[in-house]
């Protein structure tokens, strides 16, 4: 590990010249922004597909089927990403690594060390994230749940910035950075997204502390599942910085993490939602929407990981708050849901737009 860590910043004149020429054509921040826009375009469809596929009282069985279709759709991604190191066994061993105090990967030496691996928390998060979202929506107003879930993106950015500070110890360059100014813009974007979601109604019908607690836990696990794949992808390829390699690693970790989370989702189903007459049934329509869900999730996740890896700037992630704007459009067009407060929709969309017009630089 020490030899690898010391080689992180070894640059040759040819490499530096090539990188400089590439950045003159398209800067890393611009690349990250474009990939984030692509992630929004694909990811904004997912809530509509969730609506059409969740047809039972058991969110964990629904999550299990989602995991299967998401993983199947991820398989072509492995062939599309032009990564050179696709050694499966080596990557699998990377699931047993954790970040040491000095910002370098360490291999677990005891069962207690397993609690420090991002892969473990990724597996747990995949089993709970969206299942908690659906569960919370049965306890409190779904719009409140959706707003709370938008905090997952801020959680992702916080964890990325935290690891960035750790990795940047010594002479290493931080892979993820964000300044106070752009933190402020990130929070403003969240407020705009909340207004967009709120535009569907003017009243809160159901509220209780259990529903809020489940929704907050869901947002936390959603951040954990997103960051778990990104962090595991980086730790597997340490100290590499090639986006193609990192995205392949992250995709591998996402597929492995979802597969390993299946026993947890099935156990939670048996524990909290015993079988009833309204059990989950796979119809032709449901299969079609699950297939679309898997494809759009694969494309959205693929784009989101590139947006995190091609630039160190985390501020481009606030573009992801445009997703609720498109979500409202798709739900309005295809789910026969009216927008009760169009003023809130326009104001919220305007806030998200303005907060994304701030100058973006490589060092934010």
mmCIF file of C-alpha atoms in Angstrom:
data_model
loop_
_atom_site.group_PDB
_atom_site.id
_atom_site.type_symbol
_atom_site.label_atom_id
_atom_site.label_comp_id
_atom_site.label_asym_id
_atom_site.label_seq_id
_atom_site.Cartn_x
_atom_site.Cartn_y
_atom_site.Cartn_z
ATOM 1 C CA UNK A 1 0.000 0.000 0.000
ATOM 2 C CA UNK A 2 2.798 2.398 0.838
ATOM 3 C CA UNK A 3 4.433 1.963 -2.553
ATOM 4 C CA UNK A 4 1.129 2.583 -4.300
ATOM 5 C CA UNK A 5 0.311 5.635 -2.211
ATOM 6 C CA UNK A 6 3.652 7.251 -2.945
ATOM 7 C CA UNK A 7 3.096 6.872 -6.685
ATOM 8 C CA UNK A 8 -0.193 8.719 -6.817
ATOM 9 C CA UNK A 9 1.219 12.029 -8.007
ATOM 10 C CA UNK A 10 3.924 10.746 -10.325
ATOM 11 C CA UNK A 11 3.377 12.671 -13.564
ATOM 12 C CA UNK A 12 5.419 12.587 -16.734
ATOM 13 C CA UNK A 13 5.795 15.632 -19.019
ATOM 14 C CA UNK A 14 3.926 13.792 -21.786
ATOM 15 C CA UNK A 15 1.068 12.940 -19.480
ATOM 16 C CA UNK A 16 0.837 16.468 -18.122
ATOM 17 C CA UNK A 17 0.869 17.873 -21.668
ATOM 18 C CA UNK A 18 -1.859 15.450 -22.793
ATOM 19 C CA UNK A 19 -4.053 16.275 -19.812
ATOM 20 C CA UNK A 20 -3.547 19.987 -20.398
ATOM 21 C CA UNK A 21 -4.567 19.645 -24.040
ATOM 22 C CA UNK A 22 -7.672 17.677 -23.109
ATOM 23 C CA UNK A 23 -8.713 20.243 -20.514
ATOM 24 C CA UNK A 24 -8.354 23.029 -23.071
ATOM 25 C CA UNK A 25 -10.963 21.281 -25.225
ATOM 26 C CA UNK A 26 -13.369 20.291 -22.442
ATOM 27 C CA UNK A 27 -12.562 21.149 -18.833
ATOM 28 C CA UNK A 28 -13.094 18.498 -16.114
ATOM 29 C CA UNK A 29 -15.791 20.676 -14.539
ATOM 30 C CA UNK A 30 -17.661 20.887 -17.845
ATOM 31 C CA UNK A 31 -17.426 17.120 -18.261
ATOM 32 C CA UNK A 32 -18.754 16.601 -14.747
ATOM 33 C CA UNK A 33 -21.600 19.016 -15.443
ATOM 34 C CA UNK A 34 -22.613 17.261 -18.672
ATOM 35 C CA UNK A 35 -22.537 13.850 -17.013
ATOM 36 C CA UNK A 36 -24.673 15.213 -14.157
ATOM 37 C CA UNK A 37 -27.203 16.545 -16.664
ATOM 38 C CA UNK A 38 -27.341 13.084 -18.238
ATOM 39 C CA UNK A 39 -27.881 11.543 -14.793
ATOM 40 C CA UNK A 40 -30.818 13.905 -14.194
ATOM 41 C CA UNK A 41 -32.352 13.093 -17.586
ATOM 42 C CA UNK A 42 -32.361 9.354 -16.902
ATOM 43 C CA UNK A 43 -32.869 9.351 -13.137
ATOM 44 C CA UNK A 44 -35.890 11.646 -13.202
ATOM 45 C CA UNK A 45 -37.980 8.817 -14.693
ATOM 46 C CA UNK A 46 -37.384 6.422 -11.790
ATOM 47 C CA UNK A 47 -40.094 7.732 -9.374
ATOM 48 C CA UNK A 48 -42.696 7.244 -12.120
ATOM 49 C CA UNK A 49 -41.553 3.643 -12.593
ATOM 50 C CA UNK A 50 -41.584 3.127 -8.810
ATOM 51 C CA UNK A 51 -45.202 4.272 -8.807
ATOM 52 C CA UNK A 52 -46.210 1.788 -11.506
ATOM 53 C CA UNK A 53 -44.314 -1.197 -10.042
ATOM 54 C CA UNK A 54 -45.053 -0.929 -6.328
ATOM 55 C CA UNK A 55 -48.304 -2.903 -6.269
ATOM 56 C CA UNK A 56 -48.104 -4.654 -2.901
ATOM 57 C CA UNK A 57 -48.021 -3.757 0.787
ATOM 58 C CA UNK A 58 -44.494 -5.154 1.140
ATOM 59 C CA UNK A 59 -41.776 -2.635 0.172
ATOM 60 C CA UNK A 60 -38.977 -5.148 0.778
ATOM 61 C CA UNK A 61 -40.235 -7.747 -1.705
ATOM 62 C CA UNK A 62 -40.635 -4.895 -4.207
ATOM 63 C CA UNK A 63 -37.061 -3.821 -3.463
ATOM 64 C CA UNK A 64 -35.868 -7.392 -4.032
ATOM 65 C CA UNK A 65 -37.357 -7.490 -7.524
ATOM 66 C CA UNK A 66 -35.921 -4.052 -8.232
ATOM 67 C CA UNK A 67 -32.463 -5.270 -7.257
ATOM 68 C CA UNK A 68 -32.697 -8.179 -9.685
ATOM 69 C CA UNK A 69 -33.754 -6.004 -12.629
ATOM 70 C CA UNK A 70 -31.216 -3.290 -11.769
ATOM 71 C CA UNK A 71 -28.386 -5.824 -11.729
ATOM 72 C CA UNK A 72 -29.448 -7.431 -15.004
ATOM 73 C CA UNK A 73 -29.495 -4.005 -16.679
ATOM 74 C CA UNK A 74 -26.011 -3.261 -15.313
ATOM 75 C CA UNK A 75 -24.401 -6.215 -17.119
ATOM 76 C CA UNK A 76 -24.027 -4.451 -20.519
ATOM 77 C CA UNK A 77 -22.368 -1.523 -18.718
ATOM 78 C CA UNK A 78 -19.375 -3.724 -17.917
ATOM 79 C CA UNK A 79 -18.767 -4.172 -21.628
ATOM 80 C CA UNK A 80 -19.375 -0.517 -22.529
ATOM 81 C CA UNK A 81 -16.908 1.029 -20.072
ATOM 82 C CA UNK A 82 -13.420 1.070 -21.680
ATOM 83 C CA UNK A 83 -11.579 0.028 -18.516
ATOM 84 C CA UNK A 84 -8.375 -1.988 -18.822
ATOM 85 C CA UNK A 85 -8.370 -3.708 -15.432
ATOM 86 C CA UNK A 86 -11.445 -5.929 -15.303
ATOM 87 C CA UNK A 87 -10.025 -8.649 -13.076
ATOM 88 C CA UNK A 88 -13.094 -9.838 -11.170
ATOM 89 C CA UNK A 89 -11.317 -11.740 -8.399
ATOM 90 C CA UNK A 90 -9.019 -8.826 -7.637
ATOM 91 C CA UNK A 91 -11.982 -6.440 -7.476
ATOM 92 C CA UNK A 92 -13.904 -8.808 -5.220
ATOM 93 C CA UNK A 93 -11.033 -8.747 -2.725
ATOM 94 C CA UNK A 94 -11.344 -4.964 -2.781
ATOM 95 C CA UNK A 95 -14.662 -5.311 -0.953
ATOM 96 C CA UNK A 96 -12.605 -6.145 2.157
ATOM 97 C CA UNK A 97 -10.718 -2.837 2.172
ATOM 98 C CA UNK A 98 -11.404 0.212 4.327
ATOM 99 C CA UNK A 99 -9.966 3.728 4.491
ATOM 100 C CA UNK A 100 -7.173 4.077 7.051
ATOM 101 C CA UNK A 101 -6.610 7.177 9.156
ATOM 102 C CA UNK A 102 -3.919 8.331 6.723
ATOM 103 C CA UNK A 103 -6.310 8.197 3.777
ATOM 104 C CA UNK A 104 -4.923 5.004 2.249
ATOM 105 C CA UNK A 105 -6.719 1.632 1.872
ATOM 106 C CA UNK A 106 -6.212 -1.019 4.546
ATOM 107 C CA UNK A 107 -7.265 -4.671 4.450
ATOM 108 C CA UNK A 108 -9.428 -5.916 7.302
ATOM 109 C CA UNK A 109 -7.495 -7.811 9.969
ATOM 110 C CA UNK A 110 -10.381 -8.649 12.318
ATOM 111 C CA UNK A 111 -14.169 -8.998 12.210
ATOM 112 C CA UNK A 112 -14.424 -5.574 13.859
ATOM 113 C CA UNK A 113 -12.619 -4.018 10.908
ATOM 114 C CA UNK A 114 -15.500 -5.144 8.691
ATOM 115 C CA UNK A 115 -17.592 -2.379 10.251
ATOM 116 C CA UNK A 116 -15.194 0.146 8.716
ATOM 117 C CA UNK A 117 -15.519 -1.088 5.128
ATOM 118 C CA UNK A 118 -17.671 1.051 2.818
ATOM 119 C CA UNK A 119 -18.815 -2.181 1.135
ATOM 120 C CA UNK A 120 -20.631 -3.409 4.271
ATOM 121 C CA UNK A 121 -22.598 -0.187 4.681
ATOM 122 C CA UNK A 122 -23.286 -0.166 0.953
ATOM 123 C CA UNK A 123 -24.895 -3.622 1.221
ATOM 124 C CA UNK A 124 -27.025 -2.600 4.210
ATOM 125 C CA UNK A 125 -28.034 0.644 2.517
ATOM 126 C CA UNK A 126 -29.130 -1.076 -0.698
ATOM 127 C CA UNK A 127 -31.465 -3.299 1.322
ATOM 128 C CA UNK A 128 -33.116 -0.392 3.134
ATOM 129 C CA UNK A 129 -32.969 2.823 1.065
ATOM 130 C CA UNK A 130 -35.939 2.675 -1.318
ATOM 131 C CA UNK A 131 -37.830 0.204 0.860
ATOM 132 C CA UNK A 132 -37.766 2.806 3.646
ATOM 133 C CA UNK A 133 -38.935 5.455 1.162
ATOM 134 C CA UNK A 134 -42.020 3.418 0.232
ATOM 135 C CA UNK A 135 -42.632 2.390 3.853
ATOM 136 C CA UNK A 136 -42.457 5.997 5.032
ATOM 137 C CA UNK A 137 -44.908 7.026 2.307
ATOM 138 C CA UNK A 138 -47.510 4.718 3.889
ATOM 139 C CA UNK A 139 -47.038 6.446 7.259
ATOM 140 C CA UNK A 140 -46.868 10.146 6.342
ATOM 141 C CA UNK A 141 -47.612 12.351 3.362
ATOM 142 C CA UNK A 142 -45.616 11.034 0.354
ATOM 143 C CA UNK A 143 -44.592 14.568 -0.643
ATOM 144 C CA UNK A 144 -42.940 15.119 2.733
ATOM 145 C CA UNK A 145 -41.106 11.798 2.311
ATOM 146 C CA UNK A 146 -39.892 12.818 -1.141
ATOM 147 C CA UNK A 147 -38.609 16.164 0.163
ATOM 148 C CA UNK A 148 -36.749 14.447 2.994
ATOM 149 C CA UNK A 149 -35.219 12.033 0.510
ATOM 150 C CA UNK A 150 -33.675 14.937 -1.403
ATOM 151 C CA UNK A 151 -31.311 15.269 1.575
ATOM 152 C CA UNK A 152 -29.599 12.086 0.357
ATOM 153 C CA UNK A 153 -27.703 14.083 -2.277
ATOM 154 C CA UNK A 154 -26.390 16.502 0.360
ATOM 155 C CA UNK A 155 -25.368 13.485 2.436
ATOM 156 C CA UNK A 156 -23.483 12.066 -0.545
ATOM 157 C CA UNK A 157 -21.626 15.349 -1.099
ATOM 158 C CA UNK A 158 -20.769 15.615 2.612
ATOM 159 C CA UNK A 159 -19.305 12.094 2.701
ATOM 160 C CA UNK A 160 -17.363 12.701 -0.507
ATOM 161 C CA UNK A 161 -15.906 15.951 0.849
ATOM 162 C CA UNK A 162 -15.021 14.260 4.134
ATOM 163 C CA UNK A 163 -13.104 11.487 2.372
ATOM 164 C CA UNK A 164 -11.499 14.081 0.121
ATOM 165 C CA UNK A 165 -10.045 15.847 3.157
ATOM 166 C CA UNK A 166 -8.710 12.552 4.496
ATOM 167 C CA UNK A 167 -7.149 11.474 1.200
ATOM 168 C CA UNK A 168 -5.545 14.885 0.711
ATOM 169 C CA UNK A 169 -3.325 14.375 3.777
ATOM 170 C CA UNK A 170 0.371 14.657 2.929
ATOM 171 C CA UNK A 171 1.197 15.187 -0.739
ATOM 172 C CA UNK A 172 -1.925 13.574 -2.192
ATOM 173 C CA UNK A 173 -4.489 15.589 -4.128
ATOM 174 C CA UNK A 174 -8.068 15.503 -2.859
ATOM 175 C CA UNK A 175 -10.393 13.611 -5.246
ATOM 176 C CA UNK A 176 -13.476 15.518 -4.016
ATOM 177 C CA UNK A 177 -13.622 19.147 -2.884
ATOM 178 C CA UNK A 178 -16.283 21.811 -2.325
ATOM 179 C CA UNK A 179 -16.057 25.335 -0.917
ATOM 180 C CA UNK A 180 -18.355 27.113 1.541
ATOM 181 C CA UNK A 181 -19.821 29.231 -1.238
ATOM 182 C CA UNK A 182 -20.861 26.160 -3.184
ATOM 183 C CA UNK A 183 -22.162 24.463 -0.038
ATOM 184 C CA UNK A 184 -24.496 27.448 0.254
ATOM 185 C CA UNK A 185 -25.587 27.058 -3.370
ATOM 186 C CA UNK A 186 -26.127 23.340 -2.732
ATOM 187 C CA UNK A 187 -28.510 24.090 0.157
ATOM 188 C CA UNK A 188 -30.323 26.741 -1.898
ATOM 189 C CA UNK A 189 -30.783 24.163 -4.676
ATOM 190 C CA UNK A 190 -32.298 21.787 -2.124
ATOM 191 C CA UNK A 191 -34.788 24.469 -1.074
ATOM 192 C CA UNK A 192 -35.759 24.990 -4.713
ATOM 193 C CA UNK A 193 -36.231 21.241 -5.212
ATOM 194 C CA UNK A 194 -38.380 21.097 -2.068
ATOM 195 C CA UNK A 195 -40.643 23.835 -3.467
ATOM 196 C CA UNK A 196 -40.960 21.943 -6.752
ATOM 197 C CA UNK A 197 -42.064 18.807 -4.914
ATOM 198 C CA UNK A 198 -44.378 20.832 -2.685
ATOM 199 C CA UNK A 199 -46.118 22.250 -5.756
ATOM 200 C CA UNK A 200 -48.181 19.085 -6.153
ATOM 201 C CA UNK A 201 -50.312 19.960 -3.122
ATOM 202 C CA UNK A 202 -50.943 22.720 -0.613
ATOM 203 C CA UNK A 203 -51.695 20.584 2.423
ATOM 204 C CA UNK A 204 -50.063 17.858 4.484
ATOM 205 C CA UNK A 205 -52.569 15.124 5.166
ATOM 206 C CA UNK A 206 -50.700 12.704 7.432
ATOM 207 C CA UNK A 207 -47.753 13.281 9.759
ATOM 208 C CA UNK A 208 -46.284 11.302 12.643
ATOM 209 C CA UNK A 209 -42.866 10.865 14.188
ATOM 210 C CA UNK A 210 -42.491 7.228 13.088
ATOM 211 C CA UNK A 211 -43.006 8.183 9.449
ATOM 212 C CA UNK A 212 -40.518 11.031 9.730
ATOM 213 C CA UNK A 213 -37.956 8.737 11.403
ATOM 214 C CA UNK A 214 -38.329 6.104 8.656
ATOM 215 C CA UNK A 215 -38.023 8.786 5.956
ATOM 216 C CA UNK A 216 -34.870 10.253 7.528
ATOM 217 C CA UNK A 217 -33.389 6.769 7.893
ATOM 218 C CA UNK A 218 -34.242 6.144 4.255
ATOM 219 C CA UNK A 219 -32.490 9.338 3.166
ATOM 220 C CA UNK A 220 -29.430 8.316 5.184
ATOM 221 C CA UNK A 221 -29.292 4.854 3.641
ATOM 222 C CA UNK A 222 -29.877 6.329 0.167
ATOM 223 C CA UNK A 223 -26.801 8.510 0.681
ATOM 224 C CA UNK A 224 -24.964 5.436 1.956
ATOM 225 C CA UNK A 225 -25.854 3.331 -1.083
ATOM 226 C CA UNK A 226 -24.775 6.071 -3.510
ATOM 227 C CA UNK A 227 -21.566 6.891 -1.709
ATOM 228 C CA UNK A 228 -20.827 3.232 -0.929
ATOM 229 C CA UNK A 229 -20.518 2.408 -4.622
ATOM 230 C CA UNK A 230 -18.388 5.499 -5.353
ATOM 231 C CA UNK A 231 -16.097 5.011 -2.343
ATOM 232 C CA UNK A 232 -15.700 1.277 -2.964
ATOM 233 C CA UNK A 233 -14.967 1.973 -6.617
ATOM 234 C CA UNK A 234 -12.173 4.339 -5.624
ATOM 235 C CA UNK A 235 -10.716 2.080 -2.947
ATOM 236 C CA UNK A 236 -10.639 -0.892 -5.372
ATOM 237 C CA UNK A 237 -8.531 1.031 -7.881
ATOM 238 C CA UNK A 238 -6.257 2.882 -5.466
ATOM 239 C CA UNK A 239 -4.358 4.991 -6.336
ATOM 240 C CA UNK A 240 -5.744 5.199 -9.877
ATOM 241 C CA UNK A 241 -7.386 8.337 -11.188
ATOM 242 C CA UNK A 242 -8.678 7.145 -14.586
ATOM 243 C CA UNK A 243 -12.474 7.759 -14.648
ATOM 244 C CA UNK A 244 -13.126 4.688 -16.805
ATOM 245 C CA UNK A 245 -11.427 2.402 -14.294
ATOM 246 C CA UNK A 246 -13.162 4.062 -11.356
ATOM 247 C CA UNK A 247 -16.617 3.861 -12.956
ATOM 248 C CA UNK A 248 -16.098 0.185 -13.803
ATOM 249 C CA UNK A 249 -15.075 -0.469 -10.195
ATOM 250 C CA UNK A 250 -18.095 1.428 -8.865
ATOM 251 C CA UNK A 251 -20.446 -0.447 -11.205
ATOM 252 C CA UNK A 252 -18.936 -3.747 -10.077
ATOM 253 C CA UNK A 253 -19.377 -2.767 -6.435
ATOM 254 C CA UNK A 254 -22.996 -1.698 -7.080
ATOM 255 C CA UNK A 255 -23.856 -5.061 -8.638
ATOM 256 C CA UNK A 256 -22.056 -6.980 -5.878
ATOM 257 C CA UNK A 257 -23.615 -4.813 -3.173
ATOM 258 C CA UNK A 258 -27.147 -5.294 -4.475
ATOM 259 C CA UNK A 259 -26.650 -9.039 -4.837
ATOM 260 C CA UNK A 260 -25.366 -9.315 -1.259
ATOM 261 C CA UNK A 261 -28.265 -7.199 0.021
ATOM 262 C CA UNK A 262 -30.926 -9.594 -1.278
ATOM 263 C CA UNK A 263 -30.902 -11.831 1.844
ATOM 264 C CA UNK A 264 -31.428 -8.704 3.967
ATOM 265 C CA UNK A 265 -34.434 -7.521 1.949
ATOM 266 C CA UNK A 266 -36.045 -10.964 2.109
ATOM 267 C CA UNK A 267 -35.378 -11.214 5.856
ATOM 268 C CA UNK A 268 -36.904 -7.769 6.425
ATOM 269 C CA UNK A 269 -39.931 -8.798 4.377
ATOM 270 C CA UNK A 270 -40.504 -11.878 6.527
ATOM 271 C CA UNK A 271 -39.957 -9.909 9.746
ATOM 272 C CA UNK A 272 -42.035 -6.789 9.095
ATOM 273 C CA UNK A 273 -44.478 -7.820 6.346
ATOM 274 C CA UNK A 274 -45.708 -11.435 6.645
ATOM 275 C CA UNK A 275 -47.333 -12.771 3.450
ATOM 276 C CA UNK A 276 -50.914 -11.613 2.819
ATOM 277 C CA UNK A 277 -53.489 -11.950 0.083
ATOM 278 C CA UNK A 278 -52.050 -8.788 -1.486
ATOM 279 C CA UNK A 279 -48.626 -10.243 -2.111
ATOM 280 C CA UNK A 280 -46.442 -9.020 -4.950
ATOM 281 C CA UNK A 281 -47.451 -10.480 -8.329
ATOM 282 C CA UNK A 282 -45.477 -10.185 -11.536
ATOM 283 C CA UNK A 283 -47.764 -9.260 -14.424
ATOM 284 C CA UNK A 284 -46.684 -8.439 -17.959
ATOM 285 C CA UNK A 285 -47.109 -4.716 -17.294
ATOM 286 C CA UNK A 286 -45.085 -4.899 -14.074
ATOM 287 C CA UNK A 287 -42.312 -6.803 -15.841
ATOM 288 C CA UNK A 288 -42.198 -4.127 -18.518
ATOM 289 C CA UNK A 289 -41.907 -1.279 -16.028
ATOM 290 C CA UNK A 290 -39.319 -3.187 -13.958
ATOM 291 C CA UNK A 291 -37.271 -3.633 -17.130
ATOM 292 C CA UNK A 292 -37.493 0.083 -17.895
ATOM 293 C CA UNK A 293 -36.609 0.833 -14.307
ATOM 294 C CA UNK A 294 -33.488 -1.293 -14.569
ATOM 295 C CA UNK A 295 -32.376 0.307 -17.857
ATOM 296 C CA UNK A 296 -32.950 3.905 -16.735
ATOM 297 C CA UNK A 297 -31.338 3.214 -13.367
ATOM 298 C CA UNK A 298 -28.260 1.758 -15.087
ATOM 299 C CA UNK A 299 -27.950 4.756 -17.405
ATOM 300 C CA UNK A 300 -28.537 7.260 -14.614
ATOM 301 C CA UNK A 301 -26.104 5.599 -12.209
ATOM 302 C CA UNK A 302 -23.502 5.261 -14.970
ATOM 303 C CA UNK A 303 -23.735 9.010 -15.690
ATOM 304 C CA UNK A 304 -23.773 10.000 -12.015
ATOM 305 C CA UNK A 305 -20.562 8.084 -11.286
ATOM 306 C CA UNK A 306 -18.789 9.717 -14.204
ATOM 307 C CA UNK A 307 -19.936 13.131 -12.927
ATOM 308 C CA UNK A 308 -18.199 12.355 -9.623
ATOM 309 C CA UNK A 309 -15.023 10.904 -11.122
ATOM 310 C CA UNK A 310 -14.166 13.143 -14.072
ATOM 311 C CA UNK A 311 -13.801 16.217 -11.835
ATOM 312 C CA UNK A 312 -12.821 16.834 -8.233
ATOM 313 C CA UNK A 313 -15.472 19.566 -8.020
ATOM 314 C CA UNK A 314 -18.473 18.455 -5.995
ATOM 315 C CA UNK A 315 -20.411 21.609 -6.772
ATOM 316 C CA UNK A 316 -21.627 20.161 -10.086
ATOM 317 C CA UNK A 317 -23.725 17.769 -8.014
ATOM 318 C CA UNK A 318 -26.231 20.509 -7.256
ATOM 319 C CA UNK A 319 -27.449 20.068 -10.833
ATOM 320 C CA UNK A 320 -29.005 16.831 -9.579
ATOM 321 C CA UNK A 321 -31.655 18.938 -7.837
ATOM 322 C CA UNK A 322 -33.132 19.570 -11.283
ATOM 323 C CA UNK A 323 -34.419 15.995 -11.133
ATOM 324 C CA UNK A 324 -37.641 16.880 -9.203
ATOM 325 C CA UNK A 325 -38.545 19.397 -11.918
ATOM 326 C CA UNK A 326 -38.545 16.667 -14.560
ATOM 327 C CA UNK A 327 -40.139 14.207 -12.123
ATOM 328 C CA UNK A 328 -43.126 16.528 -11.772
ATOM 329 C CA UNK A 329 -43.375 16.782 -15.561
ATOM 330 C CA UNK A 330 -43.381 13.002 -16.092
ATOM 331 C CA UNK A 331 -45.863 12.400 -13.255
ATOM 332 C CA UNK A 332 -48.125 15.151 -14.588
ATOM 333 C CA UNK A 333 -48.000 13.716 -18.135
ATOM 334 C CA UNK A 334 -48.237 9.995 -17.410
ATOM 335 C CA UNK A 335 -49.723 9.513 -13.918
ATOM 336 C CA UNK A 336 -52.688 11.901 -14.123
ATOM 337 C CA UNK A 337 -51.471 13.968 -11.166
ATOM 338 C CA UNK A 338 -52.356 17.658 -11.122
ATOM 339 C CA UNK A 339 -50.025 20.422 -10.011
ATOM 340 C CA UNK A 340 -51.972 22.252 -7.296
ATOM 341 C CA UNK A 341 -49.446 25.070 -6.875
ATOM 342 C CA UNK A 342 -47.874 25.978 -10.228
ATOM 343 C CA UNK A 343 -46.425 29.125 -8.618
ATOM 344 C CA UNK A 344 -44.392 26.991 -6.219
ATOM 345 C CA UNK A 345 -43.241 24.853 -9.158
ATOM 346 C CA UNK A 346 -42.034 27.877 -11.117
ATOM 347 C CA UNK A 347 -40.386 29.542 -8.120
ATOM 348 C CA UNK A 348 -38.677 26.325 -7.082
ATOM 349 C CA UNK A 349 -37.432 25.603 -10.597
ATOM 350 C CA UNK A 350 -36.160 29.187 -10.826
ATOM 351 C CA UNK A 351 -34.275 28.840 -7.528
ATOM 352 C CA UNK A 352 -32.597 25.631 -8.706
ATOM 353 C CA UNK A 353 -31.691 27.271 -12.017
ATOM 354 C CA UNK A 354 -30.243 30.423 -10.428
ATOM 355 C CA UNK A 355 -28.236 28.447 -7.869
ATOM 356 C CA UNK A 356 -26.654 26.517 -10.738
ATOM 357 C CA UNK A 357 -25.589 29.636 -12.620
ATOM 358 C CA UNK A 358 -22.819 30.434 -10.108
ATOM 359 C CA UNK A 359 -19.289 30.253 -11.452
ATOM 360 C CA UNK A 360 -17.832 26.746 -11.199
ATOM 361 C CA UNK A 361 -14.112 26.237 -10.873
ATOM 362 C CA UNK A 362 -11.864 23.217 -10.452
ATOM 363 C CA UNK A 363 -11.088 23.995 -6.823
ATOM 364 C CA UNK A 364 -14.576 24.267 -5.356
#
